Short mmCIF file of C-alpha atoms in Angstrom, two decimals:
data_model
loop_
_atom_site.label_atom_id
_atom_site.label_comp_id
_atom_site.label_asym_id
_atom_site.label_seq_id
_atom_site.Cartn_x
_atom_site.Cartn_y
_atom_site.Cartn_z
CA UNK T 11 0.11 0.05 0.04
CA UNK T 12 1.27 3.51 -1.06
CA UNK T 13 2.23 5.74 1.94
CA UNK T 14 2.23 8.96 0.31
CA UNK T 15 2.75 12.50 2.33
CA UNK T 16 -0.58 12.77 3.31
CA UNK T 17 -0.87 9.32 4.65
CA UNK T 18 2.67 9.84 6.52
CA UNK T 19 1.52 13.32 8.06
CA UNK T 20 -1.77 11.55 9.30
CA UNK T 21 0.03 8.61 10.76
CA UNK T 22 2.76 10.99 12.42
CA UNK T 23 -0.23 13.14 13.94
CA UNK T 24 -1.64 10.17 15.41
CA UNK T 25 1.63 8.69 16.68
CA UNK T 26 2.33 12.25 18.28
CA UNK T 27 -1.04 12.34 20.10
CA UNK T 28 -0.75 8.89 20.90
CA UNK T 29 2.94 9.40 22.56
CA UNK T 30 1.32 12.35 24.37
CA UNK T 31 -1.58 10.00 25.83
CA UNK T 32 0.97 7.35 26.92
CA UNK T 33 3.20 10.07 28.43
CA UNK T 34 0.55 11.71 30.71
CA UNK T 35 -0.87 8.22 31.53
CA UNK T 36 2.58 6.96 32.52
CA UNK T 37 3.03 10.10 34.57
CA UNK T 38 -0.34 9.68 36.28
CA UNK T 39 0.41 5.95 37.18
CA UNK T 40 4.11 7.10 38.71
CA UNK T 41 2.27 9.78 40.80
CA UNK T 42 -0.60 7.41 41.84
CA UNK T 43 2.17 5.14 43.05
CA UNK T 44 4.04 7.38 44.70
CA UNK T 45 1.62 9.62 46.33
CA UNK T 46 -1.50 7.64 46.73
CA UNK T 47 -0.55 4.38 47.27
CA UNK T 48 2.88 5.69 49.07
CA UNK T 49 5.00 3.01 47.53
CA UNK T 50 8.83 2.82 47.98
CA UNK T 51 10.73 3.96 44.92
CA UNK T 52 11.89 0.57 44.65
CA UNK T 53 8.51 -0.74 43.65
CA UNK T 54 8.11 1.76 40.73
CA UNK T 55 11.67 2.58 39.57
CA UNK T 56 11.09 0.40 36.37
CA UNK T 57 7.97 2.85 35.33
CA UNK T 58 10.01 5.89 36.42
CA UNK T 59 12.78 4.72 34.43
CA UNK T 60 10.71 4.29 31.15
CA UNK T 61 9.33 7.81 31.81
CA UNK T 62 12.65 9.26 32.46
CA UNK T 63 14.04 7.94 29.33
CA UNK T 64 10.99 9.10 27.12
CA UNK T 65 11.30 12.54 28.73
CA UNK T 66 15.10 12.78 27.73
CA UNK T 67 14.73 11.70 24.51
CA UNK T 68 11.86 14.32 23.59
CA UNK T 69 14.27 17.01 25.17
CA UNK T 70 17.41 15.99 23.81
CA UNK T 71 15.90 15.41 20.35
CA UNK T 72 14.27 18.66 20.18
CA UNK T 73 17.61 20.56 20.65
CA UNK T 74 19.50 18.32 18.67
CA UNK T 75 17.03 18.76 15.72
CA UNK T 76 16.18 22.57 16.22
CA UNK T 77 12.76 21.80 17.28
CA UNK T 78 12.68 24.51 19.92
CA UNK T 79 12.31 28.18 19.71
CA UNK T 80 15.47 29.58 21.54
CA UNK T 81 14.24 32.97 22.83
CA UNK T 82 11.44 31.16 24.33
CA UNK T 83 13.50 28.49 25.71
CA UNK T 84 15.94 30.85 27.23
CA UNK T 85 12.94 33.02 28.78
CA UNK T 86 11.24 29.83 30.07
CA UNK T 87 14.42 28.45 31.74
CA UNK T 88 14.69 31.61 34.07
CA UNK T 89 11.59 30.35 35.89
CA UNK T 90 11.72 26.90 34.95
CA UNK T 91 14.94 25.94 36.71
CA UNK T 92 13.97 27.45 40.09
CA UNK T 93 10.61 25.39 39.93
CA UNK T 94 12.41 22.35 38.83
CA UNK T 95 14.76 22.81 41.75
CA UNK T 96 12.21 23.54 44.06
CA UNK T 97 10.39 20.26 43.05
CA UNK T 98 13.48 18.23 43.71
CA UNK T 99 13.82 19.66 47.11
CA UNK T 100 10.34 19.25 47.92
CA UNK T 101 10.50 15.40 46.47
CA UNK T 102 13.55 14.79 48.61
CA UNK T 103 11.81 16.19 51.61
CA UNK T 104 8.69 13.89 50.96
CA UNK T 105 11.10 10.84 50.76
CA UNK T 106 12.66 12.03 54.04
CA UNK T 107 16.01 12.07 52.58
CA UNK T 108 16.68 15.71 53.75
CA UNK T 109 17.33 15.50 57.63
CA UNK T 110 19.50 18.64 58.19
CA UNK T 111 20.87 21.84 56.40
CA UNK T 112 23.82 20.11 55.31
CA UNK T 113 21.46 17.59 53.43
CA UNK T 114 19.42 20.43 52.21
CA UNK T 115 22.53 22.27 50.69
CA UNK T 116 23.69 18.90 49.15
CA UNK T 117 20.29 18.33 47.43
CA UNK T 118 20.23 21.88 46.22
CA UNK T 119 23.85 21.93 45.01
CA UNK T 120 23.82 18.58 43.29
CA UNK T 121 20.63 19.22 41.69
CA UNK T 122 21.69 22.75 40.32
CA UNK T 123 24.90 21.17 38.90
CA UNK T 124 22.82 18.41 37.38
CA UNK T 125 20.37 21.10 35.99
CA UNK T 126 23.25 23.13 34.58
CA UNK T 127 25.28 20.36 32.81
CA UNK T 128 22.07 19.19 31.41
CA UNK T 129 21.32 22.74 30.09
CA UNK T 130 24.95 23.10 28.52
CA UNK T 131 24.22 19.68 26.97
CA UNK T 132 21.19 21.08 25.39
CA UNK T 133 22.83 24.45 24.44
CA UNK T 134 25.64 22.62 22.79
CA UNK T 135 23.56 20.32 20.80
CA UNK T 136 21.39 23.02 19.63
CA UNK T 137 24.51 25.27 18.50
CA UNK T 138 25.68 22.42 16.60
CA UNK T 139 22.52 22.05 14.87
CA UNK T 140 22.63 25.82 14.23
CA UNK T 141 26.11 25.64 12.78
CA UNK T 142 25.22 22.76 10.60
CA UNK T 143 21.86 23.94 9.14
CA UNK T 144 21.56 27.67 9.54
CA UNK T 145 24.50 29.76 9.94
CA UNK T 146 26.93 30.50 7.06
CA UNK T 147 30.44 29.50 7.81
CA UNK M 2 -5.84 32.97 5.81
CA UNK M 3 -7.12 30.07 3.55
CA UNK M 4 -5.65 28.44 0.30
CA UNK M 5 -7.51 27.77 -2.69
CA UNK M 6 -6.67 25.67 -5.95
CA UNK M 7 -7.46 24.93 -9.40
CA UNK M 8 -6.42 21.52 -9.48
CA UNK M 9 -9.68 19.71 -10.26
CA UNK M 10 -10.33 22.34 -13.44
CA UNK M 11 -6.84 21.78 -14.41
CA UNK M 12 -6.94 18.19 -14.26
CA UNK M 13 -10.25 17.84 -16.43
CA UNK M 14 -8.77 20.32 -18.88
CA UNK M 15 -5.88 17.59 -19.36
CA UNK M 16 -8.24 14.81 -19.43
CA UNK M 17 -6.88 13.31 -16.62
CA UNK M 18 -8.99 11.23 -13.72
CA UNK M 19 -7.77 11.59 -10.17
CA UNK M 20 -6.29 8.27 -10.20
CA UNK M 21 -4.20 8.95 -13.47
CA UNK M 22 -3.11 12.36 -11.75
CA UNK M 23 -2.35 10.61 -8.47
CA UNK M 24 -0.19 7.85 -10.28
CA UNK M 25 1.66 10.53 -12.38
CA UNK M 26 2.62 12.69 -9.00
CA UNK M 27 2.99 9.67 -6.78
CA UNK M 28 0.34 10.06 -4.46
CA UNK M 29 -2.99 8.11 -3.85
CA UNK M 30 -6.24 8.84 -5.39
CA UNK M 31 -7.58 9.97 -1.84
CA UNK M 32 -4.96 12.62 -1.62
CA UNK M 33 -5.58 14.15 -4.98
CA UNK M 34 -9.58 14.22 -4.14
CA UNK M 35 -8.73 15.90 -0.53
CA UNK M 36 -6.32 18.49 -2.39
CA UNK M 37 -9.23 19.30 -4.73
CA UNK M 38 -11.54 19.60 -2.01
CA UNK M 39 -9.39 21.96 -0.23
CA UNK M 40 -9.06 19.60 2.72
CA UNK M 41 -5.42 18.79 2.78
CA UNK M 42 -2.45 21.25 1.98
CA UNK M 43 0.15 19.50 -0.17
CA UNK M 44 3.72 20.29 0.33
CA UNK M 45 5.81 22.49 -2.43
CA UNK M 46 6.98 19.45 -3.91
CA UNK M 47 3.74 18.05 -4.38
CA UNK M 48 2.30 21.36 -5.53
CA UNK M 49 5.10 21.42 -8.31
CA UNK M 50 4.52 17.78 -9.28
CA UNK M 51 0.87 18.23 -9.76
CA UNK M 52 1.69 21.75 -11.66
CA UNK M 53 3.82 20.03 -13.96
CA UNK M 54 1.44 17.13 -14.53
CA UNK M 55 -1.20 19.67 -15.77
CA UNK M 56 0.99 22.06 -17.52
CA UNK M 57 0.33 24.90 -15.26
CA UNK M 58 2.43 27.09 -13.24
CA UNK M 59 1.82 27.28 -9.39
CA UNK M 60 0.24 30.54 -9.04
CA UNK M 61 -2.29 29.27 -11.61
CA UNK M 62 -3.07 26.32 -9.43
CA UNK M 63 -2.75 27.56 -5.89
CA UNK M 64 -3.44 31.02 -4.18
CA UNK M 65 -4.21 32.38 -0.79
CA UNK M 66 -7.68 33.71 0.35
CA UNK M 67 -7.86 36.18 2.92
CA UNK M 68 -10.23 35.80 5.79
CA UNK M 69 -13.28 37.79 5.69
CA UNK M 70 -12.73 39.19 9.22
CA UNK M 71 -9.19 40.45 8.15
CA UNK M 72 -10.99 42.85 6.04
CA UNK M 73 -13.12 44.49 8.82
#
């Protein structure tokens, strides 16, 4: 059967919506296990890993293939980074891994370094795509 | 902003069926039908392929129609 551009576009649209549905439902399943059932991480680490890998792929692919609008990302990062940091601290507080100020500082520092490193990797990937596709040498 | 086209008219002028035009440009008959009805926006490559198949230029086949509310 011929798969012309219209069929490919329609199938891609369906796949994107399917992925979005899967993504939201998987997140819901994770949150259900963690907060409603109160299960330890050892009970749902596999689901969390699948979710994490899927998220990582979408973000990395977005930056490395130019599927982002740079200005809006930079603007978003200014408020997104503190929100992500706060979420990580809150999650650690909930899990009981922060017992002292030293623990708190350690979590904030390690999360900050991790976020910064990830941001730099994304920035490098995006710049590489720009150099290859857009900028004149 | 909407797109309009004269693909059907040009196809008939060239005595082609939808299936024949589809085969010439390498798409399905359904795709040609949807293009003629304005229900699918073809890529530039496909537009050029259709224009070549019916011996027309791009602007003879496809054009933009401004929405009515833009004129108020």
